[in-house]
XYZ file of C-alpha atoms in Angstrom:
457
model
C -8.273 13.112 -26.350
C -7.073 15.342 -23.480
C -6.043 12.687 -20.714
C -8.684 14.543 -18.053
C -11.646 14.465 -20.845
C -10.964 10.622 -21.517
C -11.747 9.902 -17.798
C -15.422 10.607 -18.268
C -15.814 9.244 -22.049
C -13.817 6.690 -23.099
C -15.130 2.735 -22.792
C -14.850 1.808 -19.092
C -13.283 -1.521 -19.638
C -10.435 -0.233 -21.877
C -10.239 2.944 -19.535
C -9.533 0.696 -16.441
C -7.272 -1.562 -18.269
C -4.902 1.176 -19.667
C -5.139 2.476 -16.278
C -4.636 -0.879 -14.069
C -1.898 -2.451 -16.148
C 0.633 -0.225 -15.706
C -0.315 0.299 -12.099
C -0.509 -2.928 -11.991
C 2.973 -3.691 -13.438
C 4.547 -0.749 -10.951
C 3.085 -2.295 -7.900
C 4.765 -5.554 -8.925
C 8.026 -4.046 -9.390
C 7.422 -1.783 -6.299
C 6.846 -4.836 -4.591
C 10.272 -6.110 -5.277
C 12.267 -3.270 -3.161
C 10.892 -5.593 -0.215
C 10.883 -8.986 -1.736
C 14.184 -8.584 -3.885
C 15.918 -7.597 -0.253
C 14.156 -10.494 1.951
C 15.025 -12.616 -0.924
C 19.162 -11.691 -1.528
C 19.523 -11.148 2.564
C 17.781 -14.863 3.013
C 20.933 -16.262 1.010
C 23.501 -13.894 2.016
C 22.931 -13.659 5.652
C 20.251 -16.134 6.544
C 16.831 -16.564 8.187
C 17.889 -14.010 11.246
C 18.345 -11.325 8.787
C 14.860 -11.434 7.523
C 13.603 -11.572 10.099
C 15.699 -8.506 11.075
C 13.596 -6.790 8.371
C 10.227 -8.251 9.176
C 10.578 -7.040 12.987
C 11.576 -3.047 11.978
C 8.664 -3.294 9.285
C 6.073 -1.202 10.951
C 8.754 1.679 11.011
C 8.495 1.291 7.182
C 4.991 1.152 7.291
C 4.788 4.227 9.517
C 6.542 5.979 6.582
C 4.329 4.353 3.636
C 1.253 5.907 5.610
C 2.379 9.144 5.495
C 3.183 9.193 1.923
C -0.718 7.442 1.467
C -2.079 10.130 3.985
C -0.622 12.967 1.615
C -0.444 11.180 -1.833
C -3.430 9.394 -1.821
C -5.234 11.948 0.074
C -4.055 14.605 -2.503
C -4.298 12.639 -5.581
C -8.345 12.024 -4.429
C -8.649 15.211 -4.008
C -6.944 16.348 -7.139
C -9.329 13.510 -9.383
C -12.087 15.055 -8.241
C -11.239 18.789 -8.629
C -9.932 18.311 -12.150
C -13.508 16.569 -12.905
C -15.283 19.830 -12.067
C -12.416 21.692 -14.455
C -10.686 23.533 -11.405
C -7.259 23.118 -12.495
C -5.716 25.864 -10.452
C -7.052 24.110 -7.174
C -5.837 20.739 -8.208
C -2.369 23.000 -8.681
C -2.680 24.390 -5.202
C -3.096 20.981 -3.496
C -0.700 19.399 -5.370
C 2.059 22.598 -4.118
C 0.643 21.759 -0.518
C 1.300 17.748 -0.484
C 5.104 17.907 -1.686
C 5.588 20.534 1.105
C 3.676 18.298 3.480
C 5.393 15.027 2.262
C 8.703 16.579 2.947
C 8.133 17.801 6.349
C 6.807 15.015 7.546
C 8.697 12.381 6.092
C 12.140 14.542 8.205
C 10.270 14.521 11.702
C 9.837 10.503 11.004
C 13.061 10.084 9.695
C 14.666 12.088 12.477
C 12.448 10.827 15.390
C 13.127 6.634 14.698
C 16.544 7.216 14.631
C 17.076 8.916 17.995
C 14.278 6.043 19.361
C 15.345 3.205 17.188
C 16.666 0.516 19.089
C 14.168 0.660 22.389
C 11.482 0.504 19.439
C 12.588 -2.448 17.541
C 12.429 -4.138 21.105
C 8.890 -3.075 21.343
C 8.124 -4.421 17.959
C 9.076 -7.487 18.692
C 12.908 -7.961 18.142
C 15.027 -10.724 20.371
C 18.585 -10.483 21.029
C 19.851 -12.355 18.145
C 17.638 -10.014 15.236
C 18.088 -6.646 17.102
C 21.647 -6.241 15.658
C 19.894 -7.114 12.211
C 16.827 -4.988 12.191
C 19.334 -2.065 13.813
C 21.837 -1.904 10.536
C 19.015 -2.070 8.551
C 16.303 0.606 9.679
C 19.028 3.295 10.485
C 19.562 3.275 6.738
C 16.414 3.406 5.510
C 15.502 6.272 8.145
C 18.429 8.185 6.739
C 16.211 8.075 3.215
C 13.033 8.736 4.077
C 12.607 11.728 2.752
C 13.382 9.817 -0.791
C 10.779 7.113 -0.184
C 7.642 9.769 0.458
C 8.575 12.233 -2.062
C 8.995 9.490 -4.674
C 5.696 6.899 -3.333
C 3.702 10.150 -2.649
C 3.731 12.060 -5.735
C 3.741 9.357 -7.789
C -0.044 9.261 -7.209
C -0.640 12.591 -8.947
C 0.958 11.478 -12.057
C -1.075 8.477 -12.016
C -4.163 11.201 -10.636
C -3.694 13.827 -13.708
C -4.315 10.574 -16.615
C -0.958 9.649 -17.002
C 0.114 6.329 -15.719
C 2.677 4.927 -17.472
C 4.770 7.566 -16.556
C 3.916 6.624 -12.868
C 4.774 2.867 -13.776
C 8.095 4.573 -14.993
C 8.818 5.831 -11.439
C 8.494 2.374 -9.754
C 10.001 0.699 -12.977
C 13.233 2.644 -12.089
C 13.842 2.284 -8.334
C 12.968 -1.079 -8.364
C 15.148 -2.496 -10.996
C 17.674 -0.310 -9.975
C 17.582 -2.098 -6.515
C 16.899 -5.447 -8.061
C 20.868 -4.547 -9.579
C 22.179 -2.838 -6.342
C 21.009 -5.600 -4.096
C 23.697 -8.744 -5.048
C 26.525 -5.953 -5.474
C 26.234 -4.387 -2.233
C 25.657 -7.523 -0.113
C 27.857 -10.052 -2.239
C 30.638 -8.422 -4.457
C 31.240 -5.586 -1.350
C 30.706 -8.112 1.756
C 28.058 -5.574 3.283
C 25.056 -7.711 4.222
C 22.002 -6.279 5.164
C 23.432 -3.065 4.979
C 24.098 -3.270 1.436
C 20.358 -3.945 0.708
C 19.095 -0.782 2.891
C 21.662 0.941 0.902
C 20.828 -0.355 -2.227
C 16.545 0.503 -1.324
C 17.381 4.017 -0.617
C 19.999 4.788 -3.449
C 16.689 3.186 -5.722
C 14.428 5.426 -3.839
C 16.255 8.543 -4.628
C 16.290 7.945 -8.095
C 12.595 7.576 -8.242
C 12.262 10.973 -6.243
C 14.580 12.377 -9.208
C 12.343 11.225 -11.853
C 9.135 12.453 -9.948
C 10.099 16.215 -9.156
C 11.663 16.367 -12.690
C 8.469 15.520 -13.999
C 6.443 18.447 -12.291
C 8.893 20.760 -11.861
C 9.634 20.699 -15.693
C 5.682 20.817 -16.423
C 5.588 17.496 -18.060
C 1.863 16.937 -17.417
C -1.385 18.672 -16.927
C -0.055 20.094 -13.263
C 3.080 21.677 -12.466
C 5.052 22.311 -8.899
C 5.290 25.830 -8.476
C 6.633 27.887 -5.545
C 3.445 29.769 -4.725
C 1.746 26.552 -4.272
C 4.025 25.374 -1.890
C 2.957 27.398 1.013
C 0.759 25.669 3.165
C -2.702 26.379 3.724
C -4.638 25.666 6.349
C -8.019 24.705 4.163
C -5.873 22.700 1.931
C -4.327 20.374 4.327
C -7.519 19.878 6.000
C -9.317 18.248 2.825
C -6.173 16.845 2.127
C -6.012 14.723 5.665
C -9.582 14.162 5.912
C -9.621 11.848 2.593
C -5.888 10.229 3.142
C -6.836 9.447 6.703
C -8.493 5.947 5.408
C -5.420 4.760 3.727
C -3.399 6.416 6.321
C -5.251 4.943 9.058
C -5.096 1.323 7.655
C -1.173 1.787 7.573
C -0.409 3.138 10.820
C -3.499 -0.126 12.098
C -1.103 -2.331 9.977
C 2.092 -1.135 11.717
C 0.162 -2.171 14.948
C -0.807 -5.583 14.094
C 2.620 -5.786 12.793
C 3.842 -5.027 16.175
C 1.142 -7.165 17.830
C 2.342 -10.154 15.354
C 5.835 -10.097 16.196
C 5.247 -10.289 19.767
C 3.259 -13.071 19.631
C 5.666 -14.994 16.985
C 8.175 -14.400 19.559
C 6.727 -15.769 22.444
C 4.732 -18.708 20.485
C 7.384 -19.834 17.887
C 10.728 -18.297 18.587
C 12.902 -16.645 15.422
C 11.998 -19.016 13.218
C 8.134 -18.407 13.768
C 8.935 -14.550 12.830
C 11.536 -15.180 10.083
C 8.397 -17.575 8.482
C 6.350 -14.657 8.999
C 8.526 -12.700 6.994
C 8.248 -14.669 4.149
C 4.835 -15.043 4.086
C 4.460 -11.268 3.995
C 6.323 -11.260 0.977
C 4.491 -13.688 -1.227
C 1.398 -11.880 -0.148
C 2.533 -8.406 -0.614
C 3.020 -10.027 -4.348
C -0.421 -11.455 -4.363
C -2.138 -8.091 -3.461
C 0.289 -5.524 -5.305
C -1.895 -6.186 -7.942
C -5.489 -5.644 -6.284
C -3.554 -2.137 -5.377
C -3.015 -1.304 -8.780
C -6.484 -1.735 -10.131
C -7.067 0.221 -7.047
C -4.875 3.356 -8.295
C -6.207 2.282 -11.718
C -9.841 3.052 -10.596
C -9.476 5.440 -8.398
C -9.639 8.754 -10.788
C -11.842 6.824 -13.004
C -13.866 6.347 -9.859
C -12.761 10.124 -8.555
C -13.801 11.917 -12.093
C -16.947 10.549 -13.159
C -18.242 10.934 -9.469
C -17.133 14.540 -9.533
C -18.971 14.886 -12.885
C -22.031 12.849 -11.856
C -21.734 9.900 -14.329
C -22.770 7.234 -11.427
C -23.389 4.469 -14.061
C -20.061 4.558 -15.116
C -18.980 4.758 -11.251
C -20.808 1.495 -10.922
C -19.362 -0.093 -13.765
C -15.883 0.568 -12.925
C -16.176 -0.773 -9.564
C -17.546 -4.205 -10.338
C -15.119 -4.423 -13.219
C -12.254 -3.642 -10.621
C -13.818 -6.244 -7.945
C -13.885 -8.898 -10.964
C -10.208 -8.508 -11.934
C -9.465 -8.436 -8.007
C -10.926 -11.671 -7.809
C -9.571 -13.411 -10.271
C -6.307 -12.222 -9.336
C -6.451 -13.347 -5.123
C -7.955 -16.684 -6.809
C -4.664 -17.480 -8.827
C -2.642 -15.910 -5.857
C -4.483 -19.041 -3.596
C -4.083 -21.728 -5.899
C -0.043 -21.241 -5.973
C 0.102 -20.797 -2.203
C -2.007 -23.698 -1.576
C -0.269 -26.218 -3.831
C 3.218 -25.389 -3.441
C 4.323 -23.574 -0.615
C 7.259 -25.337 -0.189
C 8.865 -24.361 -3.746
C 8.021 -20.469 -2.903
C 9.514 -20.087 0.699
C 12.388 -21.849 -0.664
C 13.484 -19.027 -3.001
C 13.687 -17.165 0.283
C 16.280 -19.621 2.326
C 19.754 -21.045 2.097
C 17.758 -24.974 2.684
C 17.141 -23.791 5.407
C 14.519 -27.002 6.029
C 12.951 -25.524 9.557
C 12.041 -22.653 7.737
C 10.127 -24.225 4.950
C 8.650 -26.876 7.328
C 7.047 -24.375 9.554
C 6.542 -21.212 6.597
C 4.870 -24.047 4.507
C 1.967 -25.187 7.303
C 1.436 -21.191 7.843
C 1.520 -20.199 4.431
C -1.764 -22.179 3.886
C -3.435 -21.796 7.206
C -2.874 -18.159 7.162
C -3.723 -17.599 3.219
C -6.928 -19.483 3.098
C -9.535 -17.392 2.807
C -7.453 -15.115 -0.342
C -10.238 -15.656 -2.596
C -12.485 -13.152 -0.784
C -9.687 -10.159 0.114
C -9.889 -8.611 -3.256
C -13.588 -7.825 -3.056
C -12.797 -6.138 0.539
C -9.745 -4.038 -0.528
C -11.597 -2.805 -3.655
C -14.344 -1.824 -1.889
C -12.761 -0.245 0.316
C -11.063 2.059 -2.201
C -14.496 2.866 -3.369
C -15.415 4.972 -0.723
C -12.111 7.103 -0.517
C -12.194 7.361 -4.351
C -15.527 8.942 -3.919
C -14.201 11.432 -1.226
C -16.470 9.603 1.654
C -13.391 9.394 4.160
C -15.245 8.378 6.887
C -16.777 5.239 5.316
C -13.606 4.508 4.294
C -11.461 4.517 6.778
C -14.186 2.586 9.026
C -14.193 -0.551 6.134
C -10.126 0.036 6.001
C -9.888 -0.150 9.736
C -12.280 -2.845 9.995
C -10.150 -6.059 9.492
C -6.792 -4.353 10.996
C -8.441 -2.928 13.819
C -11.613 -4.598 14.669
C -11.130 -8.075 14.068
C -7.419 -8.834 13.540
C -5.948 -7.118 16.976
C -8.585 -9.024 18.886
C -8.340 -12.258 17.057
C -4.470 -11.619 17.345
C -5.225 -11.360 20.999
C -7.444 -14.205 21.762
C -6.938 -16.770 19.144
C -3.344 -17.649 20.650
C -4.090 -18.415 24.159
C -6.520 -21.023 23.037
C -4.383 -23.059 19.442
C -0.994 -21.184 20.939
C 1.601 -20.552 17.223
C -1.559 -22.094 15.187
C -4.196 -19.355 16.848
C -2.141 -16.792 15.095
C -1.627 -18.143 11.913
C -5.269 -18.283 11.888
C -6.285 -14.789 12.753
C -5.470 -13.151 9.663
C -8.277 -15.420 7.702
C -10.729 -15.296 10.419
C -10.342 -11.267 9.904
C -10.939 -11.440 6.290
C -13.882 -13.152 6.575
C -16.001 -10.899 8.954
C -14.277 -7.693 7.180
C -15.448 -8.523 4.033
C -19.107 -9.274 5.561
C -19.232 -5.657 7.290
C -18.058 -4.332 3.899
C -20.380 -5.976 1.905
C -23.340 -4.277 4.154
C -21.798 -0.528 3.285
C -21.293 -1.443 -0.160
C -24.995 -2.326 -1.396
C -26.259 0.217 1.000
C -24.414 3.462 -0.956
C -25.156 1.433 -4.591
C -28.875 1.419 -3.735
C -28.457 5.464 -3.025
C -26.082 6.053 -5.932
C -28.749 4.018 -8.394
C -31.884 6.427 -6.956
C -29.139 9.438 -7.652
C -29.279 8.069 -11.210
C -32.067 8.123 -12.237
C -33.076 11.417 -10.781
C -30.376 13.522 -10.259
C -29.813 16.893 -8.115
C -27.043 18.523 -6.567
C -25.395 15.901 -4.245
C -24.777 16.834 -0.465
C -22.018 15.402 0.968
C -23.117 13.327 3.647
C -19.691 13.366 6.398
């Protein structure tokens, strides 16, 4: 069966499984160019040196939204069109976000560097991590180009029906950096250096594998050089459905920023090098709620495009029920033993696990209900309803977290922030909830008596 046609036929479970797994597994191992360098730097150079990395994260979120803005964005876009048999469009817009992804990703690269170390300040960085987050980001600005070409196209493979291939692309910058990592930092002596070098080298590759794959016409879409020339109409869709995930990011990079300022003047370095490890255990929980999410999404995006709402609805309460029972298994662990997991990340260091340990569970206790709200979320921007989605995206990062982040502290001091991030998930995934059974009540009349659907933004 073409892999386009099986979108709108095959079994739904099976569909989303074949699609989520390997999705699923790439996240993972994407998850590891973070985790795998927090986790070699923690016993090579020490708590300071993760935290050095926690402090210039938003940079590296700024980045990751661009590549969502343009590759997720695109990718939507591309779902959809290929649903209604326009291949030549889905061409054209896949031409226009490689352009885009590599234009951008330069004026990023080029402006942190020449702003770097007055920014790390701003985000959060005392005198003892600057040095730390400086060697580090420098690097990783250098390769930013790599990391959006590879993270941003990777979403059309996944888009066009083929995503093992896209599990491929994670599968080989992220074991390749899993390898790097201990040479560059142990064997040649370069600490945290070694591990930016090690990310980017790992990126590159990826990027390799990517463009080889579209250049060479591997798939259903090709890169080819009349498509690259940007058009005005294309970019335009383009933003207006990436500017959900895009938005979240560059809302994520704030809090980020907002965090680390008040870990700083609450807790000290050790409050933002427990941070830092939290962050990574989570990013492991929910690496896997993002897969099913680029697992559903052309499901979602195809069958939309061609009108099959039931199976819309189906594939968005099986990818809520896997996201559940995924967060679930992710609480249990962090609940129990918290100790055993922030330990993989120190040299017994005991401080750190004391304090990472009481966070870990005060901060990750409402997990069971995140899945639902990031799912749902991806609904709407799988459907090409941007501005529902980036409202439910923005709603627990913007809304609720910066003011809880705000208030919360000046009342339970280090313990008010540790608590804002479950407070937000709670209201968020109330507000989403509302949206939700409002558009399934209009999708089910749509259903059962269908006509040519207006879009409503």
């Amino acid at each position: 069966m073409n892999r386009s046609k099986q979108l709108g036929e095959k079994n739904i479970g099976k569909l989303l499984i074949e699609f989520s797994i390997p999705a699923i597994i790439g996240m993972l191992v994407n998850a590891l160019y973070n985790i795998v360098d927090r986790i070699f730097i923690g016993k090579g150079v020490g708590s300071l040196g993760i935290a050095g990395i926690f402090v210039g994260y938003p940079i590296s979120l700024i980045l990751m939204a661009f590549g969502m803005l343009i590759g997720l964005g695109g990718n939507a876009l591309v779902s959809i069109k290929l649903g209604q048999k326009k291949e030549e469009e889905a061409e054209k817009i896949l031409g226009n976000s490689f352009t885009l992804l590599l234009l951008i990703s330069v004026g990023v690269g080029i402006l942190g560097l020449l702003t770097l170390e007055p920014l790390l300040k701003a985000f959060g960085a005392s005198e003892t991590i600057l040095p730390y987050s400086v060697d580090y980001m420098k690097i990783i600005l250098f390769g930013a180009p790599l990391q959006s070409i590879g993270f941003g196209l990777n979403n059309f493979i996944r888009g066009e029906g083929n995503p093992k291939m896209a599990m491929g692309t994670m599968l080989i910058g992220a074991i390749l950096n899993t390898i790097l990592d201990p040479i560059f930092i142990f064997i040649f002596n370069m600490g945290i250096k070694g591990a930016a070098l090690a990310t980017i080298i790992s990126q590159g590759a990826s990027s390799i594998w990517v463009l080889s794959y579209f250049f060479k016409g591997k798939g259903l879409l090709k890169l080819k050089g009349e498509n690259l020339k940007l058009k005005k109409s294309i970019i335009k869709e383009i933003i207006s459905i990436g500017l959900a995930p895009f938005s979240m990011q560059i809302a994520a990079s704030m809090v980020t920023v907002l965090l680390n300022n008040n870990l700083k003047n609450y807790g000290g370095d050790i409050a933002t090098s427990s941070m830092a490890v939290i962050n990574s255990i989570t990013m492991l929980v929910l690496m896997p709620i993002f897969g099913i999410n680029q697992g559903a999404q052309p499901i979602i995006g195809y069958n939309y495009g061609a009108k099959k709402y039931d199976r819309v609805k189906e594939t968005l309460k099986l990818a809520v029920l896997f996201a559940t029972i995924i967060v679930t298994i992710g609480f249990i662990f962090t609940q129990t033993i918290p100790e055993k997991l922030i330990g993989l990340f120190g040299k017994n260091e005991k401080e750190l696990i004391q304090v990472a340990s009481r966070a870990m569970r005060i901060n990750l206790s409402m997990l069971p209900i995140i899945g639902f709200q990031i799912v749902s979320s991806n609904y709407f921007q799988a459907i090409g309803k941007p501005k529902q989605a980036m409202f439910l995206s923005l709603s627990r990062q913007v809304l609720v977290l910066i003011p809880a982040l705000i208030i919360l502290p000046k009342f339970f001091q280090l313990t008010g922030v540790w608590l804002a991030g479950p407070v937000s998930d709670v209201i968020a995934s109330i507000i989403t909830a509302q949206f939700l059974i409002k558009d399934l009540k209009h999708l089910g009349k749509e259903s059962t008596n269908p006509k040519p659907r207006i879009n409503e933004n």
